Tab-separated table of C-alpha atoms and ligand atoms in Angstrom:
chain	number	residue	atom	x	y	z
A	1	MET	CA	6.050	-34.497	-2.996
A	2	SER	CA	6.197	-38.060	-1.410
A	3	ALA	CA	5.306	-38.299	2.145
A	4	ARG	CA	8.509	-39.894	2.676
A	5	LYS	CA	11.283	-36.491	2.104
A	6	HIS	CA	11.660	-36.296	5.625
A	7	LEU	CA	12.001	-38.292	8.986
A	8	LYS	CA	9.325	-38.237	11.265
A	9	LEU	CA	9.778	-38.027	14.868
A	10	GLY	CA	7.546	-38.297	17.533
A	11	ASN	CA	8.449	-38.651	21.601
A	12	MET	CA	6.683	-40.942	23.844
A	13	ILE	CA	6.284	-38.984	26.539
A	14	THR	CA	6.952	-41.359	29.849
A	15	GLY	CA	7.430	-39.244	32.941
A	16	ALA	CA	8.659	-40.910	35.659
A	17	GLY	CA	10.585	-44.185	33.515
A	18	HIS	CA	9.589	-46.431	30.868
A	19	THR	CA	11.460	-49.071	32.803
A	20	TRP	CA	12.252	-49.566	36.234
A	21	SER	CA	15.238	-47.888	36.322
A	22	GLU	CA	15.246	-44.218	34.684
A	23	TRP	CA	13.383	-43.024	37.808
A	24	ARG	CA	16.375	-43.218	40.115
A	25	HIS	CA	18.353	-41.041	38.598
A	26	PRO	CA	19.347	-37.835	40.594
A	27	GLN	CA	17.880	-35.340	37.943
A	28	ALA	CA	14.651	-37.649	37.076
A	29	GLN	CA	11.063	-36.817	38.604
A	30	PRO	CA	9.459	-39.911	39.622
A	31	GLY	CA	6.137	-37.816	40.287
A	32	ALA	CA	6.143	-36.791	36.750
A	33	SER	CA	3.832	-39.132	35.218
A	34	THR	CA	0.941	-36.968	37.148
A	35	ASN	CA	2.618	-33.534	36.854
A	36	PHE	CA	1.174	-31.657	33.823
A	37	LYS	CA	3.943	-28.963	33.832
A	38	PHE	CA	6.083	-31.490	33.111
A	39	TYR	CA	4.137	-32.690	30.174
A	40	SER	CA	3.288	-29.041	28.734
A	41	LYS	CA	7.103	-28.301	29.362
A	42	ARG	CA	7.883	-31.560	27.185
A	43	ALA	CA	5.265	-30.723	24.664
A	44	GLN	CA	6.854	-27.101	24.096
A	45	ILE	CA	10.017	-28.307	23.912
A	46	LEU	CA	9.000	-31.214	21.024
A	47	GLU	CA	7.275	-28.108	19.297
A	48	ARG	CA	10.631	-26.101	19.274
A	49	GLY	CA	12.360	-29.218	17.775
A	50	LYS	CA	9.158	-29.540	14.987
A	51	PHE	CA	8.774	-32.767	16.132
A	52	ASP	CA	5.516	-34.542	14.242
A	53	PHE	CA	3.952	-35.846	17.377
A	54	ALA	CA	3.703	-36.541	21.342
A	55	PHE	CA	2.792	-40.273	22.103
A	56	ILE	CA	0.951	-41.223	25.312
A	57	ALA	CA	1.321	-45.099	25.897
A	58	ASP	CA	-1.586	-46.915	28.234
A	59	SER	CA	-2.297	-49.988	29.487
A	60	VAL	CA	-5.932	-50.780	31.436
A	61	SER	CA	-4.073	-53.296	34.162
A	62	ILE	CA	-1.362	-52.491	36.717
A	63	ASN	CA	-0.050	-54.733	39.531
A	64	GLU	CA	3.246	-54.552	42.035
A	65	LYS	CA	5.351	-55.548	39.290
A	66	SER	CA	4.332	-52.727	36.565
A	67	SER	CA	7.194	-49.978	35.949
A	68	PRO	CA	6.757	-46.409	38.044
A	69	HIS	CA	5.630	-44.753	34.130
A	70	TYR	CA	2.308	-47.688	34.433
A	71	LEU	CA	1.745	-47.072	37.806
A	72	ASN	CA	0.105	-44.032	38.494
A	73	ARG	CA	-0.468	-41.718	35.046
A	74	PHE	CA	-3.003	-39.667	33.213
A	75	GLU	CA	-5.511	-41.321	31.143
A	76	PRO	CA	-4.366	-40.375	27.440
A	77	LEU	CA	-7.151	-39.011	26.006
A	78	THR	CA	-7.351	-36.359	29.274
A	79	ILE	CA	-3.740	-35.275	29.065
A	80	LEU	CA	-3.427	-34.987	25.360
A	81	SER	CA	-6.701	-32.502	25.483
A	82	ALA	CA	-4.782	-30.296	27.698
A	83	LEU	CA	-2.277	-30.403	25.896
A	84	ALA	CA	-3.679	-29.369	22.790
A	85	ALA	CA	-3.953	-26.294	24.618
A	86	VAL	CA	-0.621	-24.991	24.934
A	87	THR	CA	0.207	-26.317	21.580
A	88	GLU	CA	-0.288	-25.364	18.041
A	89	HIS	CA	1.686	-27.729	15.678
A	90	LEU	CA	2.419	-31.007	17.845
A	91	GLY	CA	0.028	-34.075	17.156
A	92	LEU	CA	-1.208	-35.738	19.681
A	93	VAL	CA	-1.317	-39.436	19.699
A	94	ALA	CA	-3.190	-41.491	22.356
A	95	THR	CA	-3.264	-45.576	22.487
A	96	VAL	CA	-6.585	-46.582	23.378
A	97	THR	CA	-7.331	-49.922	23.533
A	98	ALA	CA	-10.198	-51.666	21.577
A	99	THR	CA	-10.871	-54.785	23.644
A	100	TYR	CA	-11.992	-52.564	26.679
A	101	THR	CA	-13.967	-49.392	25.324
A	102	GLU	CA	-16.894	-48.915	23.396
A	103	PRO	CA	-16.363	-47.732	19.647
A	104	PHE	CA	-18.871	-44.868	20.250
A	105	ASN	CA	-17.597	-43.465	23.194
A	106	LEU	CA	-14.014	-43.679	21.904
A	107	ALA	CA	-15.091	-41.857	18.291
A	108	ARG	CA	-16.462	-38.893	20.213
A	109	GLN	CA	-13.608	-38.520	22.486
A	110	LEU	CA	-10.919	-38.645	19.356
A	111	ALA	CA	-13.122	-36.423	17.219
A	112	SER	CA	-13.715	-34.198	20.279
A	113	LEU	CA	-9.575	-34.150	20.679
A	114	ASP	CA	-9.479	-33.477	16.565
A	115	HIS	CA	-11.329	-30.629	16.775
A	116	ILE	CA	-10.317	-29.259	20.070
A	117	SER	CA	-6.715	-29.292	18.541
A	118	GLY	CA	-7.825	-28.261	14.516
A	119	GLY	CA	-7.088	-31.438	13.302
A	120	ARG	CA	-3.645	-32.797	14.760
A	121	ALA	CA	-5.127	-36.059	16.864
A	122	GLY	CA	-3.600	-39.390	16.366
A	123	TRP	CA	-4.991	-43.192	17.318
A	124	ASN	CA	-2.677	-45.522	18.956
A	125	VAL	CA	-4.936	-49.207	18.155
A	126	VAL	CA	-4.026	-51.672	21.064
A	127	THR	CA	-5.822	-54.816	21.832
A	128	SER	CA	-4.290	-54.509	25.655
A	129	TRP	CA	-1.652	-58.089	25.923
A	130	LEU	CA	-2.486	-57.919	29.715
A	131	GLU	CA	-5.158	-60.653	30.553
A	132	GLY	CA	-5.085	-58.775	33.771
A	133	SER	CA	-7.220	-56.363	31.675
A	134	ALA	CA	-10.227	-58.700	32.001
A	135	ALA	CA	-10.743	-58.339	35.774
A	136	ASN	CA	-10.826	-54.476	35.578
A	137	PHE	CA	-13.940	-54.653	32.787
A	138	GLY	CA	-16.319	-57.453	34.539
A	139	ARG	CA	-14.760	-60.349	32.065
A	140	GLN	CA	-14.448	-63.535	32.806
A	141	GLU	CA	-11.729	-64.046	30.413
A	142	HIS	CA	-9.231	-61.957	28.214
A	143	LEU	CA	-9.890	-62.819	24.616
A	144	ALA	CA	-7.587	-64.599	22.299
A	145	HIS	CA	-4.554	-63.260	20.745
A	146	ASP	CA	-6.324	-63.489	17.293
A	147	VAL	CA	-9.968	-62.713	18.221
A	148	ARG	CA	-8.721	-59.642	19.498
A	149	TYR	CA	-6.999	-58.446	16.266
A	150	ARG	CA	-10.208	-59.731	14.902
A	151	LEU	CA	-12.190	-57.516	17.007
A	152	ALA	CA	-9.597	-54.173	16.747
A	153	ALA	CA	-10.219	-54.501	13.079
A	154	GLU	CA	-14.086	-54.410	12.991
A	155	TYR	CA	-13.886	-52.013	16.014
A	156	LEU	CA	-11.834	-49.613	13.728
A	157	ASP	CA	-13.864	-50.016	10.814
A	158	VAL	CA	-16.906	-48.724	13.121
A	159	VAL	CA	-15.011	-45.722	14.228
A	160	GLN	CA	-14.066	-45.288	11.204
A	161	GLY	CA	-17.549	-45.240	9.880
A	162	LEU	CA	-18.921	-43.019	12.923
A	163	TRP	CA	-16.496	-40.521	12.131
A	164	ASP	CA	-17.957	-40.229	8.743
A	165	SER	CA	-21.733	-39.773	9.882
A	166	TRP	CA	-21.730	-35.951	8.628
A	167	GLU	CA	-20.402	-34.935	4.902
A	168	ASP	CA	-18.003	-32.023	4.893
A	169	ASP	CA	-21.165	-29.556	3.758
A	170	ALA	CA	-23.786	-31.238	5.706
A	171	PHE	CA	-24.203	-28.341	8.463
A	172	VAL	CA	-26.115	-25.233	6.612
A	173	TYR	CA	-26.894	-22.430	9.511
A	174	ASP	CA	-29.326	-20.416	7.334
A	175	LYS	CA	-31.037	-18.371	10.307
A	176	GLU	CA	-33.693	-17.095	7.525
A	177	THR	CA	-34.884	-20.410	6.456
A	178	GLY	CA	-34.007	-22.350	9.682
A	179	VAL	CA	-32.330	-24.475	8.014
A	180	PHE	CA	-29.594	-26.101	10.384
A	181	PHE	CA	-28.096	-28.977	8.505
A	182	ASN	CA	-29.200	-31.164	5.340
A	183	PRO	CA	-30.506	-34.541	6.398
A	184	GLU	CA	-29.487	-36.048	3.508
A	185	LYS	CA	-25.831	-35.222	4.765
A	186	LEU	CA	-26.094	-36.990	7.768
A	187	ASN	CA	-25.483	-40.978	7.742
A	188	THR	CA	-26.479	-43.668	9.923
A	189	LEU	CA	-23.854	-46.555	9.846
A	190	GLY	CA	-26.341	-49.072	11.108
A	191	HIS	CA	-23.225	-51.882	11.760
A	192	LYS	CA	-24.187	-55.354	12.845
A	193	GLY	CA	-20.942	-57.712	13.036
A	194	GLU	CA	-19.119	-60.817	14.348
A	195	PHE	CA	-18.515	-58.755	17.888
A	196	LEU	CA	-20.138	-55.265	17.574
A	197	SER	CA	-23.622	-54.190	16.872
A	198	VAL	CA	-23.492	-49.963	16.499
A	199	LYS	CA	-26.172	-48.113	14.843
A	200	GLY	CA	-25.241	-44.164	14.677
A	201	PRO	CA	-24.931	-41.490	13.728
A	202	LEU	CA	-22.022	-39.914	15.593
A	203	ASN	CA	-22.849	-36.735	17.724
A	204	ILE	CA	-19.927	-34.626	15.719
A	205	ALA	CA	-18.786	-34.223	12.482
A	206	ARG	CA	-15.444	-34.574	11.009
A	207	SER	CA	-12.416	-32.585	11.969
A	208	ALA	CA	-10.243	-30.221	9.872
A	209	GLN	CA	-7.974	-33.234	9.202
A	210	GLY	CA	-11.345	-35.787	8.065
A	211	GLN	CA	-10.157	-38.588	10.657
A	212	PRO	CA	-7.355	-38.980	13.481
A	213	VAL	CA	-4.340	-40.556	12.495
A	214	ILE	CA	-4.253	-44.423	12.885
A	215	PHE	CA	-1.305	-45.866	14.500
A	216	GLN	CA	-0.210	-49.651	15.524
A	217	ALA	CA	2.308	-51.434	17.473
A	218	GLY	CA	2.009	-55.156	16.826
A	219	SER	CA	4.617	-57.404	15.706
A	220	SER	CA	3.105	-60.704	15.320
A	221	ASP	CA	1.711	-61.970	11.826
A	222	ASP	CA	-1.855	-60.811	12.945
A	223	GLY	CA	-0.578	-57.696	13.946
A	224	ARG	CA	1.686	-56.731	10.966
A	225	SER	CA	-1.305	-57.750	8.978
A	226	PHE	CA	-3.562	-55.510	10.817
A	227	ALA	CA	-0.961	-52.577	10.159
A	228	ALA	CA	-0.177	-52.946	6.763
A	229	LYS	CA	-3.958	-53.004	5.945
A	230	HIS	CA	-5.239	-49.959	8.399
A	231	ALA	CA	-2.526	-48.266	9.845
A	232	ASP	CA	-0.894	-44.810	8.785
A	233	ALA	CA	2.092	-45.327	11.013
A	234	ILE	CA	3.749	-47.985	13.177
A	235	PHE	CA	5.640	-47.568	16.341
A	236	VAL	CA	7.733	-50.902	16.474
A	237	GLY	CA	10.449	-52.011	19.072
A	238	GLY	CA	14.007	-50.789	17.495
A	239	GLU	CA	17.800	-50.339	18.169
A	240	ASP	CA	18.528	-53.181	15.750
A	241	LEU	CA	19.046	-52.479	12.228
A	242	ALA	CA	19.000	-55.899	10.853
A	243	GLU	CA	15.821	-56.787	12.252
A	244	ALA	CA	14.315	-53.250	11.769
A	245	ARG	CA	15.377	-53.669	7.511
A	246	ALA	CA	13.439	-57.319	7.719
A	247	TYR	CA	10.613	-55.950	9.512
A	248	TYR	CA	10.160	-52.844	7.069
A	249	ALA	CA	10.566	-54.951	4.027
A	250	ASP	CA	7.932	-57.781	5.153
A	251	VAL	CA	5.241	-54.945	6.335
A	252	LYS	CA	5.711	-52.431	3.313
A	253	SER	CA	5.201	-55.336	0.732
A	254	ARG	CA	2.255	-56.485	3.522
A	255	ALA	CA	0.598	-53.049	2.670
A	256	ALA	CA	1.632	-52.957	-1.780
A	257	GLY	CA	-0.415	-56.410	-1.174
A	258	PHE	CA	-3.393	-54.685	-0.097
A	259	GLY	CA	-3.252	-51.948	-2.525
A	260	ARG	CA	-2.026	-49.510	-0.552
A	261	ASP	CA	0.984	-47.152	-1.408
A	262	PRO	CA	3.851	-48.514	0.627
A	263	ASP	CA	4.970	-44.556	1.317
A	264	ASN	CA	2.071	-43.287	3.050
A	265	LEU	CA	2.394	-45.880	5.942
A	266	PHE	CA	5.525	-44.795	8.240
A	267	ILE	CA	6.986	-47.286	10.168
A	268	LEU	CA	8.872	-45.509	13.044
A	269	PRO	CA	11.148	-47.791	15.442
A	270	SER	CA	11.725	-46.741	19.292
A	271	ALA	CA	14.713	-45.114	19.868
A	272	SER	CA	16.641	-43.897	23.015
A	273	PRO	CA	19.351	-41.876	21.976
A	274	ILE	CA	22.008	-40.321	24.251
A	275	VAL	CA	23.717	-37.245	22.825
A	276	GLY	CA	27.219	-35.722	24.588
A	277	GLY	CA	28.988	-33.026	23.482
A	278	THR	CA	31.767	-35.042	22.666
A	279	GLU	CA	31.784	-38.970	22.089
A	280	ALA	CA	33.699	-39.582	25.379
A	281	GLN	CA	31.037	-37.416	27.204
A	282	ALA	CA	28.078	-39.499	25.475
A	283	HIS	CA	29.839	-42.964	26.211
A	284	ALA	CA	30.096	-41.644	30.064
A	285	LEU	CA	26.575	-40.631	29.820
A	286	TRP	CA	25.726	-44.262	28.845
A	287	GLU	CA	27.725	-46.025	31.340
A	288	GLU	CA	25.404	-43.919	34.089
A	289	ARG	CA	22.522	-45.246	31.961
A	290	ALA	CA	23.824	-49.197	32.012
A	291	ASN	CA	24.331	-48.668	35.337
A	292	LEU	CA	21.137	-47.549	36.776
A	293	ALA	CA	19.723	-50.946	34.832
A	294	SER	CA	19.716	-53.617	37.245
A	295	ILE	CA	19.311	-57.492	36.767
A	296	GLU	CA	16.211	-57.169	38.843
A	297	SER	CA	14.701	-54.215	36.446
A	298	ALA	CA	15.542	-56.403	33.303
A	299	LEU	CA	13.451	-58.998	34.644
A	300	SER	CA	10.603	-57.372	35.308
A	301	MET	CA	10.969	-55.698	32.319
A	302	LEU	CA	10.837	-59.217	30.465
A	303	GLY	CA	8.092	-60.065	32.491
A	304	ARG	CA	5.681	-57.395	30.713
A	305	GLY	CA	5.704	-59.647	27.800
A	306	PHE	CA	4.803	-62.681	29.455
A	307	ASN	CA	1.862	-61.070	31.090
A	308	ASP	CA	3.638	-59.640	33.922
A	309	HIS	CA	5.393	-63.061	35.036
A	310	ASP	CA	7.192	-62.767	37.840
A	311	PHE	CA	10.870	-64.183	36.804
A	312	SER	CA	12.509	-63.021	39.962
A	313	ALA	CA	11.973	-66.890	41.988
A	314	TYR	CA	14.506	-68.655	38.942
A	315	ASP	CA	17.462	-69.311	38.842
A	316	LEU	CA	19.258	-66.622	36.809
A	317	ASP	CA	22.181	-68.767	35.305
A	318	ALA	CA	20.082	-71.903	34.921
A	319	PRO	CA	18.278	-72.361	31.152
A	320	PHE	CA	15.742	-70.446	30.359
A	321	PRO	CA	11.984	-71.316	32.169
A	322	ASP	CA	9.570	-72.801	29.978
A	323	VAL	CA	7.095	-70.327	30.169
A	324	PHE	CA	6.227	-69.482	26.841
A	325	GLY	CA	2.474	-70.431	27.160
A	326	HIS	CA	2.372	-66.995	29.307
A	327	GLY	CA	3.050	-65.043	26.663
A	328	ILE	CA	2.178	-66.818	23.435
A	329	ASN	CA	-1.475	-65.129	24.129
A	330	SER	CA	0.201	-61.629	25.231
A	331	SER	CA	2.651	-60.033	23.663
A	332	GLN	CA	3.445	-62.851	21.428
A	333	SER	CA	5.811	-61.380	18.521
A	334	ALA	CA	8.241	-60.834	21.742
A	335	THR	CA	7.565	-63.958	22.795
A	336	VAL	CA	8.230	-66.142	19.841
A	337	LYS	CA	11.409	-63.848	19.060
A	338	ILE	CA	13.007	-64.905	22.594
A	339	LEU	CA	11.801	-68.591	21.989
A	340	ALA	CA	13.884	-68.773	18.897
A	341	ALA	CA	16.861	-67.653	20.395
A	342	VAL	CA	16.756	-69.656	23.200
A	343	LYS	CA	16.206	-73.089	21.100
A	344	ALA	CA	19.309	-71.661	18.919
A	345	GLU	CA	21.610	-70.337	21.324
A	346	ASN	CA	20.372	-72.434	24.847
A	347	LEU	CA	20.350	-68.760	26.572
A	348	THR	CA	20.007	-68.871	30.423
A	349	LEU	CA	17.511	-66.239	32.042
A	350	ARG	CA	20.208	-63.764	32.509
A	351	GLN	CA	21.191	-63.994	29.229
A	352	VAL	CA	17.790	-63.616	28.100
A	353	ALA	CA	17.250	-60.375	30.144
A	354	ARG	CA	20.233	-58.850	29.436
A	355	ARG	CA	19.533	-59.109	25.516
A	356	PHE	CA	15.711	-58.018	25.300
A	357	ALA	CA	14.997	-56.548	27.996
A	358	ALA	CA	18.130	-54.133	29.296
A	359	PRO	CA	18.687	-50.600	27.375
A	360	LYS	CA	20.801	-51.349	24.241
A	361	GLY	CA	22.783	-48.387	23.553
A	362	ALA	CA	22.273	-48.411	19.680
A	363	PHE	CA	22.427	-44.234	19.150
A	364	VAL	CA	25.236	-42.932	21.620
A	365	GLY	CA	27.477	-40.375	20.400
A	366	THR	CA	28.177	-36.960	18.969
A	367	PRO	CA	25.565	-34.969	17.642
A	368	GLU	CA	26.703	-35.407	14.052
A	369	GLN	CA	27.294	-39.445	15.240
A	370	ILE	CA	23.545	-39.553	15.744
A	371	ALA	CA	22.382	-37.406	12.982
A	372	GLY	CA	24.425	-39.966	10.733
A	373	GLN	CA	22.764	-43.160	12.307
A	374	PHE	CA	19.224	-42.075	11.873
A	375	GLU	CA	20.568	-41.124	8.272
A	376	HIS	CA	21.808	-44.370	7.800
A	377	TRP	CA	18.249	-46.152	8.924
A	378	PHE	CA	16.375	-43.822	6.831
A	379	THR	CA	18.048	-44.195	3.658
A	380	SER	CA	18.725	-47.839	4.218
A	381	ARG	CA	14.888	-48.314	4.561
A	382	ALA	CA	15.034	-49.641	7.693
A	383	SER	CA	12.617	-47.090	9.070
A	384	ASP	CA	10.969	-43.610	8.032
A	385	GLY	CA	11.507	-41.998	11.258
A	386	PHE	CA	11.567	-42.524	14.972
A	387	VAL	CA	9.829	-42.662	17.809
A	388	LEU	CA	12.279	-41.459	20.795
A	389	ILE	CA	11.957	-42.749	24.530
A	390	GLU	CA	13.736	-40.292	26.867
A	391	SER	CA	16.908	-42.715	28.166
A	392	LEU	CA	18.294	-40.054	30.785
A	393	PRO	CA	16.588	-36.768	32.313
A	394	GLY	CA	17.446	-33.846	29.564
A	395	GLN	CA	18.422	-36.024	26.466
A	396	ILE	CA	15.585	-35.140	24.486
A	397	GLU	CA	15.999	-31.294	24.980
A	398	ALA	CA	19.497	-32.348	24.326
A	399	PHE	CA	18.352	-33.958	21.173
A	400	VAL	CA	16.064	-30.985	20.157
A	401	ASP	CA	18.799	-28.414	20.577
A	402	HIS	CA	21.686	-30.494	18.656
A	403	VAL	CA	20.927	-33.392	16.701
A	404	ILE	CA	17.852	-31.591	15.014
A	405	PRO	CA	19.681	-28.827	13.429
A	406	VAL	CA	21.988	-31.326	11.769
A	407	LEU	CA	19.431	-33.277	10.340
A	408	GLN	CA	18.051	-30.060	8.852
A	409	GLN	CA	21.419	-29.012	7.766
A	410	ARG	CA	21.509	-32.362	5.754
A	411	GLY	CA	17.859	-31.954	4.476
A	412	LEU	CA	16.462	-35.026	6.668
A	413	PHE	CA	14.205	-33.133	8.752
A	414	LYS	CA	11.745	-29.811	7.989
A	415	THR	CA	12.550	-26.886	9.338
A	416	GLU	CA	9.121	-25.673	9.233
A	417	TYR	CA	5.460	-27.480	10.213
A	418	ALA	CA	3.646	-27.886	6.326
A	419	GLY	CA	0.369	-27.114	7.623
A	420	ALA	CA	-1.994	-26.913	10.377
A	421	THR	CA	-3.285	-30.603	11.022
A	422	PHE	CA	-1.237	-33.590	11.877
A	423	ARG	CA	-2.307	-34.875	8.248
A	424	GLU	CA	-0.803	-32.098	6.776
A	425	ASN	CA	2.385	-32.037	8.610
A	426	LEU	CA	2.936	-35.865	7.817
A	427	GLY	CA	2.118	-35.273	4.313
A	428	LEU	CA	-1.009	-37.830	4.147
A	429	GLU	CA	-4.268	-37.275	2.457
A	430	VAL	CA	-7.751	-36.640	3.997
A	431	PRO	CA	-9.467	-39.686	3.969
A	432	PRO	CA	-12.497	-39.550	2.241
A	433	ASN	CA	-15.699	-39.727	3.569
A	434	ARG	CA	-17.453	-43.332	2.441
A	435	PHE	CA	-20.864	-42.328	2.294
A	436	THR	CA	-19.961	-39.531	-0.252
A	437	VAL	CA	-18.110	-41.864	-2.171
A	438	ARG	CA	-21.149	-44.478	-2.136
A	439	LYS	CA	-23.076	-41.909	-3.350
A	440	ALA	CA	-20.699	-40.558	-5.678
A	441	ALA	CA	-20.974	-44.234	-7.226
A	442	ALA	CA	-24.043	-45.014	-7.048
A	443	SER	CA	-25.205	-41.474	-8.684
A	444	VAL	CA	-23.010	-42.471	-11.594
A	445	ALA	CA	-24.156	-46.040	-11.664
A	446	ALA	CA	-27.667	-44.789	-11.883
B	1	LIG	C1	6.754	-49.634	20.478
B	1	LIG	C2	5.696	-49.972	21.049
B	1	LIG	C3	4.536	-49.219	22.241
B	1	LIG	C4	3.578	-50.041	22.903
B	1	LIG	N1	2.678	-49.221	23.413
B	1	LIG	C5	1.473	-50.073	23.908
B	1	LIG	C6	1.040	-49.379	24.755
B	1	LIG	O1	0.855	-48.011	25.040
B	1	LIG	N2	-0.255	-49.826	25.322
B	1	LIG	C7	-0.640	-51.153	25.012
B	1	LIG	O2	-1.707	-51.648	25.270
B	1	LIG	N3	0.053	-51.905	24.052
B	1	LIG	C8	1.687	-51.539	23.726
B	1	LIG	N4	2.197	-52.127	22.764
B	1	LIG	C9	1.866	-53.493	22.479
B	1	LIG	C10	1.175	-53.826	21.035
B	1	LIG	O3	0.214	-53.199	21.479
B	1	LIG	C11	1.415	-55.496	21.111
B	1	LIG	O4	0.385	-55.676	22.027
B	1	LIG	C12	2.539	-55.699	21.080
B	1	LIG	O5	3.327	-55.119	20.510
B	1	LIG	C13	2.699	-57.196	21.032
B	1	LIG	O6	1.953	-57.441	19.592
B	1	LIG	P1	1.832	-58.818	18.962
B	1	LIG	O7	1.221	-59.354	19.534
B	1	LIG	O8	1.159	-58.461	17.691
B	1	LIG	O9	3.120	-59.154	18.646
B	1	LIG	C14	3.435	-51.093	22.271
B	1	LIG	C15	4.441	-52.082	21.758
B	1	LIG	C16	5.613	-51.340	21.003
B	1	LIG	C17	6.460	-52.398	20.043
């Protein structure tokens, strides 16, 4: 059965809000980003809706311009290990940077979460786009964009190699003979590469799903190739159908170019649906959301993609300032996209902020209307599912209670979890152990 039979759904949990405006909503909880009860209640709502995963974003650099959810929050692996104890089926995806962590440590941490959760861990591999990160790790400068992706590819290979240190039947536990494990089934990676030197073996065995599920979220040329080659799932900025279709076709063809089955790579745009009992009600809620979004919050959101550049000093109605140097080594795809639009249409700063940094309201309507839009994106190959980001307090729960049943009735979404592990629920294979494969090939060759 194709892994693509059903939509895949995740939720990026953003306590105090992903942008600068949500926390000001009367029902919003400004302190939610460090409130465990908020997360565990959300995780249980997601499981009730048969969601595939909870996603925790991250960055390792903040300043006074950072958005509420980034200013004060839990470290991803820590909060997800706690959520593992209050959930049974939900995938648990942690964002962790490959530029500012050590692969041996991270391999252990992710494998531990995978064991604690019975095989439900995922890793969103990021390279950290904010140059300010370097100063938090004693580095003189932030690596260049292409170098960060080269490091990330080597880093991922090392972590996956460490995860395979113990072959599946390595542990014997023979109390009679005193044999605890079979030393032939313990493998030393002995990696020496352009950036990393990691000997191994890792001091934790493979989990029930073999290895955590790999996510990625980059859209530049390097980002797309990295994802097409390595990722099981891609979280991509969404809400524009034509753009999403073009991205989908491009990345799936790159994956096929790397000899992969494109159906085993899920492309998941972000979506912030607003569901109402009637269309009018939904649009009234959208107005409520739009009114929260000030031009100041849009400028701060825009600044994020340009290395937290401060746009507040510029004339809003003057041509967009030439700050592309700030973005090209940061969030490259966003910078390139804005540059092209500014050149083609001679946009002002206000126009750019409104178009690229304000909520779009692409999915606003009744449960049937939103389910219809999700179906259209899915069947027209613009997405394999979505990662929901809550736009107004209560909207994730409203989606679970009112949109999920419609998607299930239409056969677009599962009614039960298929298995115990994240991979089983996504319909993905357990990756073979590279050492077992290598030894089998050697014995055939011998
Ligand atoms: C939907 C989405 C979520 C992201 N989440 C994170 C995150 O949590 N932490 C992070 O460092 N980068 C995050 N990123 C940024 C990406 O990792 C990447 O740096 C950015 O998309 C620019 O990629 P590019 O330079 O390949 O275009 C996210 C990007 C997108 C589109």
